[in-house]
mmCIF file of C-alpha atoms and ligand atoms in Angstrom:
data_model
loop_
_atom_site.group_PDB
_atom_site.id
_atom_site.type_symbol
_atom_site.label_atom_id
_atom_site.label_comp_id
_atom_site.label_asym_id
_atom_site.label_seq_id
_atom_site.Cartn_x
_atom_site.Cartn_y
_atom_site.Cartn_z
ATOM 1 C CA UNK A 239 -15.645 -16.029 4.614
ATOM 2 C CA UNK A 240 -11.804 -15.259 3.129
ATOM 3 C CA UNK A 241 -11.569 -11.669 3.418
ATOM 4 C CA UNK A 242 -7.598 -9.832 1.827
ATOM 5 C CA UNK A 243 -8.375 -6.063 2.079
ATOM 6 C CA UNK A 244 -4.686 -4.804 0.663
ATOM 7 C CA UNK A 245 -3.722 -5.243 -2.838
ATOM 8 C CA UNK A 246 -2.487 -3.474 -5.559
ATOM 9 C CA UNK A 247 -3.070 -3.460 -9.650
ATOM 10 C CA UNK A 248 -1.380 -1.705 -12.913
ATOM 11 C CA UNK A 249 -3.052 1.683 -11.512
ATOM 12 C CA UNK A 250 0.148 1.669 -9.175
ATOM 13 C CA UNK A 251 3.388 -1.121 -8.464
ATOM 14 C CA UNK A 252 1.108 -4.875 -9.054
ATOM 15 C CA UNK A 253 1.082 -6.377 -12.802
ATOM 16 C CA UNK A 254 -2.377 -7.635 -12.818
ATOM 17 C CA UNK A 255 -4.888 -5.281 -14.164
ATOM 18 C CA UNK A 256 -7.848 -3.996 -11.817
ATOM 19 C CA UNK A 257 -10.197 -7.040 -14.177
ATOM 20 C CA UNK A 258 -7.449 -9.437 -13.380
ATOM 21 C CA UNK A 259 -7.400 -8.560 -9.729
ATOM 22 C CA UNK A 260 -10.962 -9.618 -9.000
ATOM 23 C CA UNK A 261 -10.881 -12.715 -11.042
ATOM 24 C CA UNK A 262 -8.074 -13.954 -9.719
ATOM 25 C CA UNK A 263 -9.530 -13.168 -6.170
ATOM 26 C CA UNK A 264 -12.780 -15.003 -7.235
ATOM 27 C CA UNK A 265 -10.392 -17.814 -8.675
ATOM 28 C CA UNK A 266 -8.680 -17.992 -5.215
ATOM 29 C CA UNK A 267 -11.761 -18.306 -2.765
ATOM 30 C CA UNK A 268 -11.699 -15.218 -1.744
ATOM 31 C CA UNK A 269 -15.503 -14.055 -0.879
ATOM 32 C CA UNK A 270 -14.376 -10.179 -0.573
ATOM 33 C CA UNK A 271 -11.256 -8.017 -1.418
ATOM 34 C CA UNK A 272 -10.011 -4.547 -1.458
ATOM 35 C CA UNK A 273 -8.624 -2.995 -4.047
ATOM 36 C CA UNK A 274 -5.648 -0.541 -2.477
ATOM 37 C CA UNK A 275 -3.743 0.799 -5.088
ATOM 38 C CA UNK A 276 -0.937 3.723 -4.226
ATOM 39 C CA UNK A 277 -1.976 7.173 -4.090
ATOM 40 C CA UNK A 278 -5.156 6.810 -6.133
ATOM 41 C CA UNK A 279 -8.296 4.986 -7.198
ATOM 42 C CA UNK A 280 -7.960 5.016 -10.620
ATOM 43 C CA UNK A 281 -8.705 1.211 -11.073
ATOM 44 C CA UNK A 282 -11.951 1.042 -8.958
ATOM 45 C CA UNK A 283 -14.220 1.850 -11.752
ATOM 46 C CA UNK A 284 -12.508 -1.615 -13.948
ATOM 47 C CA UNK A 285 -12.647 -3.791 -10.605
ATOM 48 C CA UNK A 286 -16.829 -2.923 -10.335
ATOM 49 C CA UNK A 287 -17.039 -3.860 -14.171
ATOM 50 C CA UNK A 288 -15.516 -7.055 -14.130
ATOM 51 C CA UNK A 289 -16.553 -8.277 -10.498
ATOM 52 C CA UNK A 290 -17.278 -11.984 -10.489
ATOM 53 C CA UNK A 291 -20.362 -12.580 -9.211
ATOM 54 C CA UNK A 292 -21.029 -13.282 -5.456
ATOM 55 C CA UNK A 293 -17.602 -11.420 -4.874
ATOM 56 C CA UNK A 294 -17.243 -8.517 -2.668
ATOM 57 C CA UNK A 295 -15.185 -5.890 -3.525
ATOM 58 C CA UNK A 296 -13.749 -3.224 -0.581
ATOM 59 C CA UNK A 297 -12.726 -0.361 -2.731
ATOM 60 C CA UNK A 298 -9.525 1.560 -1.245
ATOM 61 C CA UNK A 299 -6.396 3.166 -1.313
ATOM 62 C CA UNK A 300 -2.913 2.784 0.634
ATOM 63 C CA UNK A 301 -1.390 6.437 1.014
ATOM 64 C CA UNK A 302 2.102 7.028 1.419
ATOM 65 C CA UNK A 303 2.216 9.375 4.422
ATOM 66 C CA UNK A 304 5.753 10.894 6.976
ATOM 67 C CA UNK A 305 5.356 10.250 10.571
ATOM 68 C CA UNK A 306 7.082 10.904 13.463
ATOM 69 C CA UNK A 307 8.935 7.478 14.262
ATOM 70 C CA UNK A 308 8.542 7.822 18.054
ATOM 71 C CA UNK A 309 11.900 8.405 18.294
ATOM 72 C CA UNK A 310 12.712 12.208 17.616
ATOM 73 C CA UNK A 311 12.683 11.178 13.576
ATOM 74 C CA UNK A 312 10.408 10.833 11.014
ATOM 75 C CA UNK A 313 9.832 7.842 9.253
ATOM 76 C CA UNK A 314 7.551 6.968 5.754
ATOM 77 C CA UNK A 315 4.211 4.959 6.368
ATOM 78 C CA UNK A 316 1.736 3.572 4.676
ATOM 79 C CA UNK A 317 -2.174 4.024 5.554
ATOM 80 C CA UNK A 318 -5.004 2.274 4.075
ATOM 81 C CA UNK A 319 -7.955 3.709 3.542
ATOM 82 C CA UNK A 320 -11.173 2.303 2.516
ATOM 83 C CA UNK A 321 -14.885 3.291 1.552
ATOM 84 C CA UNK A 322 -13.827 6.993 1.210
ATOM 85 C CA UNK A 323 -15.759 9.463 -1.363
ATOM 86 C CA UNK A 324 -13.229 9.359 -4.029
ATOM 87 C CA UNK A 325 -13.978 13.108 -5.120
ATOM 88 C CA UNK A 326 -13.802 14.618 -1.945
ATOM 89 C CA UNK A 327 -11.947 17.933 -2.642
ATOM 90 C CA UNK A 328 -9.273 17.380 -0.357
ATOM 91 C CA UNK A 329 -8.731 13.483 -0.986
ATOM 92 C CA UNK A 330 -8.459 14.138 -4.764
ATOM 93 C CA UNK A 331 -5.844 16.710 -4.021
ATOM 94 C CA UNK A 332 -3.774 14.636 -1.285
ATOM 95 C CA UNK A 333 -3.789 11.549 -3.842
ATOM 96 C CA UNK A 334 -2.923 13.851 -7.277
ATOM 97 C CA UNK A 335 -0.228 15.597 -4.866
ATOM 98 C CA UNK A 336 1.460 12.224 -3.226
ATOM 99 C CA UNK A 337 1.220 10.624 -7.280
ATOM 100 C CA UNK A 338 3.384 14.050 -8.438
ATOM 101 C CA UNK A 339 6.015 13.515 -5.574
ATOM 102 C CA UNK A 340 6.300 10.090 -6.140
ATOM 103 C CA UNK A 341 7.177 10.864 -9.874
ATOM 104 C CA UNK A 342 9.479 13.430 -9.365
ATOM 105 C CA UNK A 343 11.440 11.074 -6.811
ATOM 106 C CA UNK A 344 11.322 7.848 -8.729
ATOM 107 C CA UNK A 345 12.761 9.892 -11.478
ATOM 108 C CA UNK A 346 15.430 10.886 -8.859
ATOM 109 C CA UNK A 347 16.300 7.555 -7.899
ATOM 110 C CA UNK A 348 16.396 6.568 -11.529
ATOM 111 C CA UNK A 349 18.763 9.509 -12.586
ATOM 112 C CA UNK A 350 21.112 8.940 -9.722
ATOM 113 C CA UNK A 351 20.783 4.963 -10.935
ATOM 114 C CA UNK A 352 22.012 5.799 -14.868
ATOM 115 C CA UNK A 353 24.590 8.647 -13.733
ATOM 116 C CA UNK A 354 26.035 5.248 -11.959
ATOM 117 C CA UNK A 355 25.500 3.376 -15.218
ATOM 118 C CA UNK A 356 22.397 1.125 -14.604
ATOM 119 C CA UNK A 357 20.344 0.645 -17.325
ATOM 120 C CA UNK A 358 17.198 2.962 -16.518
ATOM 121 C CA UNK A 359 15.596 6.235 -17.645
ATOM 122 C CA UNK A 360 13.491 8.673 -15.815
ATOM 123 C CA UNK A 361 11.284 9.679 -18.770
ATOM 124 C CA UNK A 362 11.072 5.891 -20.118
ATOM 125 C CA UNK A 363 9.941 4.671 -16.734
ATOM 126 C CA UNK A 364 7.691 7.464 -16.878
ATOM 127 C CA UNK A 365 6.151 7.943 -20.460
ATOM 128 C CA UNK A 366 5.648 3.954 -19.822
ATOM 129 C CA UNK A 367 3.104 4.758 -17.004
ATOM 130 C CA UNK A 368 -0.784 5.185 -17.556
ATOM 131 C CA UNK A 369 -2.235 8.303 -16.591
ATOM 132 C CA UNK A 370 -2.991 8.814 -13.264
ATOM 133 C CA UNK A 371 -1.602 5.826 -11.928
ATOM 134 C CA UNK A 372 1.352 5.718 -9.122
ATOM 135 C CA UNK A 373 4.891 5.287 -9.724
ATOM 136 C CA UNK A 374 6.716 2.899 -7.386
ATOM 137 C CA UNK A 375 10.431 1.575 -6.543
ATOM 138 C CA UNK A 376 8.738 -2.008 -8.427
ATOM 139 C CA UNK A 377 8.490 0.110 -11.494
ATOM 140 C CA UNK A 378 12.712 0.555 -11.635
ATOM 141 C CA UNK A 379 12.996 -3.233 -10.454
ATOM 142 C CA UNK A 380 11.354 -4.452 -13.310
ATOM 143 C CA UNK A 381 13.278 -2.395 -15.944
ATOM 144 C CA UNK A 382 16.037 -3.959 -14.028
ATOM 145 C CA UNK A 383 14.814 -7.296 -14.851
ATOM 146 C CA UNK A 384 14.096 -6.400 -18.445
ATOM 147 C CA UNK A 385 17.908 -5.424 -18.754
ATOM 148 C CA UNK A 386 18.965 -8.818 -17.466
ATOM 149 C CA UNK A 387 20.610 -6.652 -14.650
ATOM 150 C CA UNK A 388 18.787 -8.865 -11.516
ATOM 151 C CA UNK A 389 16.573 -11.565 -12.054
ATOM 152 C CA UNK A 390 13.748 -10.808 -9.919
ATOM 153 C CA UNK A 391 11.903 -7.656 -8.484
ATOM 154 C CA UNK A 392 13.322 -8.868 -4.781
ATOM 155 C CA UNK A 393 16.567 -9.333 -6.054
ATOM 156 C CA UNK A 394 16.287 -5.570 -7.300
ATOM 157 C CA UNK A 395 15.408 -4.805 -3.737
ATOM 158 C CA UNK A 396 17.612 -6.370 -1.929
ATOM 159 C CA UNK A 397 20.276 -5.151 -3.556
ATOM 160 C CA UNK A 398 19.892 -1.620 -5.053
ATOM 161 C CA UNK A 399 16.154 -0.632 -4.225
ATOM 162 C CA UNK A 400 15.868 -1.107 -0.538
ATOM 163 C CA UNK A 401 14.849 1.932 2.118
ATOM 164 C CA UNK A 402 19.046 1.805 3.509
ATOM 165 C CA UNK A 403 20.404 1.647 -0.227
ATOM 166 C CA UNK A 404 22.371 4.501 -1.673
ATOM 167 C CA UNK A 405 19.670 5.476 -4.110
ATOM 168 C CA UNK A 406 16.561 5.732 -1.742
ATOM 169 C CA UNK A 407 14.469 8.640 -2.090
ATOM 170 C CA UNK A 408 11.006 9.175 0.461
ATOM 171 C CA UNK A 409 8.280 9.148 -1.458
ATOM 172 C CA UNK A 410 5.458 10.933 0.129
ATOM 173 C CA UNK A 411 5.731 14.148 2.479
ATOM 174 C CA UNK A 412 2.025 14.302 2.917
ATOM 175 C CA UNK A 413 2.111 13.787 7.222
ATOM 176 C CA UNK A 414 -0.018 11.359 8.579
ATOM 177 C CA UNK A 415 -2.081 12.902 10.841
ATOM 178 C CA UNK A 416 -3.476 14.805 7.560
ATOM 179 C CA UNK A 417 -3.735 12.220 6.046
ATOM 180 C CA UNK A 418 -6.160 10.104 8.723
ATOM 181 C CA UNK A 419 -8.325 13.298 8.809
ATOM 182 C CA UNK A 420 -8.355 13.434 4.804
ATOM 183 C CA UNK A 421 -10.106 10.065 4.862
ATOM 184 C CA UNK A 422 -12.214 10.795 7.617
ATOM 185 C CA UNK A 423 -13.848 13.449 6.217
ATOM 186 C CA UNK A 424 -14.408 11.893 3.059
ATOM 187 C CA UNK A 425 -16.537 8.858 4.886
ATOM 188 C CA UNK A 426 -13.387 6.737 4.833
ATOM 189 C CA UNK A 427 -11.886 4.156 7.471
ATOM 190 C CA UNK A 428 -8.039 4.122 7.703
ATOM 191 C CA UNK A 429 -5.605 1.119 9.010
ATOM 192 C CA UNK A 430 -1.819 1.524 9.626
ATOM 193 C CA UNK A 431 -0.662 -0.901 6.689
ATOM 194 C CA UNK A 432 2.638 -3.423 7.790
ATOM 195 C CA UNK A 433 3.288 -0.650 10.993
ATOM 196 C CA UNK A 434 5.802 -3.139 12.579
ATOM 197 C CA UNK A 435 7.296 -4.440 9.323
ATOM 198 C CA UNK A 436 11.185 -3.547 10.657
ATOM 199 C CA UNK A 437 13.238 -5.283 7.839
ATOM 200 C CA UNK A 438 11.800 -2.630 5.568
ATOM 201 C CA UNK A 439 13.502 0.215 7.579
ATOM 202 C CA UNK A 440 12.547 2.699 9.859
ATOM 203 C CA UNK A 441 9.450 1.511 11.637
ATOM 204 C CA UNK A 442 6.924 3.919 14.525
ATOM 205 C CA UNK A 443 6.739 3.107 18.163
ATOM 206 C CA UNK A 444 3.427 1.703 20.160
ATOM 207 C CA UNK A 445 3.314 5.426 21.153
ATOM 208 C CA UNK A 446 3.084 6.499 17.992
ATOM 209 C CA UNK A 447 0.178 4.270 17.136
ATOM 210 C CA UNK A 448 -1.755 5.356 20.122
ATOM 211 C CA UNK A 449 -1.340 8.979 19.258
ATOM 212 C CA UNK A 450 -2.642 8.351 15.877
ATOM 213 C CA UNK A 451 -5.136 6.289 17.432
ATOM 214 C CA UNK A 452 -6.552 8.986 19.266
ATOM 215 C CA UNK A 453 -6.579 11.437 15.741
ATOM 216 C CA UNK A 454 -9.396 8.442 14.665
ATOM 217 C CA UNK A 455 -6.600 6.482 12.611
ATOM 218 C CA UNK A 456 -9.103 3.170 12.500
ATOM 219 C CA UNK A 457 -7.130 0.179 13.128
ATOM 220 C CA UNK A 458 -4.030 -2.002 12.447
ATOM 221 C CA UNK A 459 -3.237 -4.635 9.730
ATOM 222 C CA UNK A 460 -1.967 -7.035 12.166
ATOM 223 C CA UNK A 461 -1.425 -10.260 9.822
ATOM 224 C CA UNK A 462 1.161 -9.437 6.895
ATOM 225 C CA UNK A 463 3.722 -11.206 5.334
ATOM 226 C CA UNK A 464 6.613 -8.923 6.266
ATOM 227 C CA UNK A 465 5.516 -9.203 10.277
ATOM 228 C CA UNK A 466 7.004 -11.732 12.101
ATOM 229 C CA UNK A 467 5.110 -13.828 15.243
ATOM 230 C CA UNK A 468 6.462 -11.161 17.337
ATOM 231 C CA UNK A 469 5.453 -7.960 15.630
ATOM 232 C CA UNK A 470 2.016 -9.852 14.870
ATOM 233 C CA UNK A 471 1.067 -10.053 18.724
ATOM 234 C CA UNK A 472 2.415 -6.831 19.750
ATOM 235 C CA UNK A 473 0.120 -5.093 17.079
ATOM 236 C CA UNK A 474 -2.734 -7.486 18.043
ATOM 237 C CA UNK A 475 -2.399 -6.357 21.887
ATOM 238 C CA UNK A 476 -1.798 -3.065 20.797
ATOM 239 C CA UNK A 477 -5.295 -3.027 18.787
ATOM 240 C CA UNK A 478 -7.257 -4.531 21.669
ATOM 241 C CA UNK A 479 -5.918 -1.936 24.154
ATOM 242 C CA UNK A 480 -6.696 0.399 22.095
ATOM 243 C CA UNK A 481 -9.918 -0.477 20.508
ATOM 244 C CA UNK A 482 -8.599 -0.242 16.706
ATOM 245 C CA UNK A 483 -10.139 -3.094 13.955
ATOM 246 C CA UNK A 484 -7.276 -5.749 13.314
ATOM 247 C CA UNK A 485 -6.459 -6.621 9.876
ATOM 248 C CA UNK A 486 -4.979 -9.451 8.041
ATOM 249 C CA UNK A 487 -3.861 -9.208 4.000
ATOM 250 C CA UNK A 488 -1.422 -10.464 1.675
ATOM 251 C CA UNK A 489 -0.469 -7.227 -0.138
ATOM 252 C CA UNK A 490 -0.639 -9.367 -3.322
ATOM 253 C CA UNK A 491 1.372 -7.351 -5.889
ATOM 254 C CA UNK A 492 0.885 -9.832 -8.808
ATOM 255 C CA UNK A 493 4.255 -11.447 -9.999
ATOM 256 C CA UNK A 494 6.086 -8.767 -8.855
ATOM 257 C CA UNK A 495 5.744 -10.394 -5.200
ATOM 258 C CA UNK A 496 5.888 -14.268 -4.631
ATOM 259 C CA UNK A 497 3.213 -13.916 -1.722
ATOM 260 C CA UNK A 498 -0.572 -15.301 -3.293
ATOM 261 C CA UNK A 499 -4.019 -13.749 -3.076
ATOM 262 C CA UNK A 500 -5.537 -14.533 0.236
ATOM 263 C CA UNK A 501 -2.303 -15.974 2.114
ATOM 264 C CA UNK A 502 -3.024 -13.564 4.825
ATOM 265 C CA UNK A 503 -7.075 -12.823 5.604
ATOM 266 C CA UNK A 504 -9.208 -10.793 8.000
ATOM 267 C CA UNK A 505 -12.163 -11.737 10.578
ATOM 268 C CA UNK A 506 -15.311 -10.897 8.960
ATOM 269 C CA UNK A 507 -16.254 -9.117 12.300
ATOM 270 C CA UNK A 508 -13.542 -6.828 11.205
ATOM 271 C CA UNK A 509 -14.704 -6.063 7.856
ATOM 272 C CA UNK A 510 -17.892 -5.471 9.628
ATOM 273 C CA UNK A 511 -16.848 -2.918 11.536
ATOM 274 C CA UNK A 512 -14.977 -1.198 9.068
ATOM 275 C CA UNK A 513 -18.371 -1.243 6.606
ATOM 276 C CA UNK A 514 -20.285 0.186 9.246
ATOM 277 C CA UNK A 515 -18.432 3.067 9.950
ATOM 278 C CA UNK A 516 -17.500 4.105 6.509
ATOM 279 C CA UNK A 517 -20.226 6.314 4.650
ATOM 280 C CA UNK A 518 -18.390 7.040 1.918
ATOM 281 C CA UNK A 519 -19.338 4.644 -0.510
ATOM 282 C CA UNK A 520 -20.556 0.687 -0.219
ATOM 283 C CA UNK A 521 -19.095 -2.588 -0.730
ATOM 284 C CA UNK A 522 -19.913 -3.590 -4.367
ATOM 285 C CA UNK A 523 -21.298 -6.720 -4.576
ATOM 286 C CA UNK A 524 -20.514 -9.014 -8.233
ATOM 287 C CA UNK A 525 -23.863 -10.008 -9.607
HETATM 288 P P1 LIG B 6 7.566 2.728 -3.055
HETATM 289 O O1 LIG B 6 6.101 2.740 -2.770
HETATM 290 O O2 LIG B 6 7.891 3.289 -4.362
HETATM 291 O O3 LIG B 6 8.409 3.256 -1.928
HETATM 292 O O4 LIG B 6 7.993 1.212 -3.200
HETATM 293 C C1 LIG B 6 7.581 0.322 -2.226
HETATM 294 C C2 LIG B 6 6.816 -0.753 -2.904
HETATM 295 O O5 LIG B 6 7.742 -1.742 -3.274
HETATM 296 C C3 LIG B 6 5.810 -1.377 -1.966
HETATM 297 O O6 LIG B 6 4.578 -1.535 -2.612
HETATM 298 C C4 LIG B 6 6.351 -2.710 -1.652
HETATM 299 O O7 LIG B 6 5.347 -3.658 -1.652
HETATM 300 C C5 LIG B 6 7.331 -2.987 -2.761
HETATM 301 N N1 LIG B 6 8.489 -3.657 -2.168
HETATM 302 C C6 LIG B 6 9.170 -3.288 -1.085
HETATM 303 N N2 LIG B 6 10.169 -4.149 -0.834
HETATM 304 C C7 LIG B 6 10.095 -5.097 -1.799
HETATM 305 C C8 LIG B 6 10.835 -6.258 -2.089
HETATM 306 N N3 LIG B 6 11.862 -6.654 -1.312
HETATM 307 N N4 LIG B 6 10.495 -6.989 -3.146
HETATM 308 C C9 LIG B 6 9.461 -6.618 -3.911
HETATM 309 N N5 LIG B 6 8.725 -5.508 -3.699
HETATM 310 C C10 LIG B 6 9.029 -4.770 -2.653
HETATM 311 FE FE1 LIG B 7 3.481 -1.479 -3.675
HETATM 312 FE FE1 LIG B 8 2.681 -0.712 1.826
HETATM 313 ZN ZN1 LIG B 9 0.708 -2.396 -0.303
#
């Protein structure tokens, strides 16, 4: 079994649509995957259409959430969540509120970027989204590229889009701990997404983890591109000390990442466990 529970489509920052995304997962072994757009779950409903047969599909979500860093600051982390009741009051209003911050900031970010003279517009970048689907930083990285201005999405990271650069805006204030209960009440599972990925910027302490741990945050996505060997057996120690499901995934983004579909995977004991404690809805199953 080759099991990538976090990736994202065209209903938030990847480039392949929701139809592409299972195709291509079928077309690269995979025998399940998740679907974890931003901030909403607009594409689930495309992914069940076009599921290849035999392929399992995890639907999800990967909430932008503040948390205390462990450190006497507050940091922005990601959560996934999976097999949650998608209209759940609350859920519905946590993802609609986190997809109207994130607009308001990336048009922020991309008015502070043309007063400087780059070639972006807030209300290009976001006429140029579909409805209820998630703006992202990728979004002003590849209107960068389109303007010849970097040549690639990382380049647009590395040099103007990153969380230290001079136009960084937080995108979510919606606090964790909410967040985890949120899911929880709507049947869901949740796992810390890339929690020790430092080059991205501020990053939460073990503590933290336990603490959230003990608020019924599920598990950990251990294996990720941005962890190194180090951060990787920390979280796996952490996550067997602490009882939390371990998770491996590739948070494929389509082109606008060079990682591939099923690079990183997860023990199917893992997707077991999260399956059985969700009640929200099912794995779909391609027939
Ligand atoms: P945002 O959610 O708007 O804060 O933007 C973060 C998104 O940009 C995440 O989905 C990341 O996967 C993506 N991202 C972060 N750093 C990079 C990078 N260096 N190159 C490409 N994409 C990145
Ligand atoms: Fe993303
Ligand atoms: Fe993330
Ligand atoms: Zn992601």
């Amino acid at each position: 079994m080759r099991i990538d529970l976090h990736t994202h489509t065209t209903a938030s920052d990847g480039t392949d649509t929701p139809a592409e995304l299972v195709a291509n997962a079928a077309a690269a072994d995979l025998d399940a995957v998740a679907i974890t757009d931003h901030d909403t779950t607009s594409g689930w409903v495309e992914a069940v259409a076009a599921l290849p047969p035999g392929l399992r599909l995890v639907r999800g979500a990967e909430l932008s959430c503040r948390s205390p860093d462990g450190r006497g600051g507050h940091c922005t982390v990601h959560l996934l969540a999976y097999l949650y009741d998608p209209r759940a009051e609350a859920v519905v209003a946590q993802h609609a509120e986190a997809r109207a911050q994130r607009r308001t900031r990336l048009a922020t970010m991309a008015e502070r970027m043309a007063a400087d003279g780059f070639p972006v517009s807030a209300d290009e970048l976001l006429a140029s989204l579909p409805e209820d689907s998630t703006a992202g930083r990728p979004h002003i990285a590849m209107a960068l590229v389109r303007a010849g201005l970097v040549s690639t999405v990382d380049e647009a990271f590395a040099r103007f889009l990153n969380d230290r650069g001079r136009y960084y805006v937080p995108s979510s204030r919606s606090p964790v701990e909410a967040s985890i209960e949120t899911i929880a009440g709507a049947g869901g599972v949740t796992v810390l997404a890339h929690a020790f990925a430092h080059h991205r910027g501020t990053t939460v302490t073990a503590e933290v983890i336990k603490e959230l741990a003990g608020l019924g945050l599920g598990g950990v996505e251990v294996d990720h591109p941005d962890h190194d060997d180090e951060a990787r057996a920390r979280l796996r120690g952490l996550a067997d000390d602490l009882g939390l499901i371990a998770t491996g995934s590739s948070d494929y983004h389509g082109t606008n990442k060079v990682l591939r579909l099923g690079q990183e995977t997860t023990a199917p004991a893992m997707l077991d466990a999260i399956a059985e404690r969700a009640t929200g809805v099912e794995i779909v199953v391609g027939s």
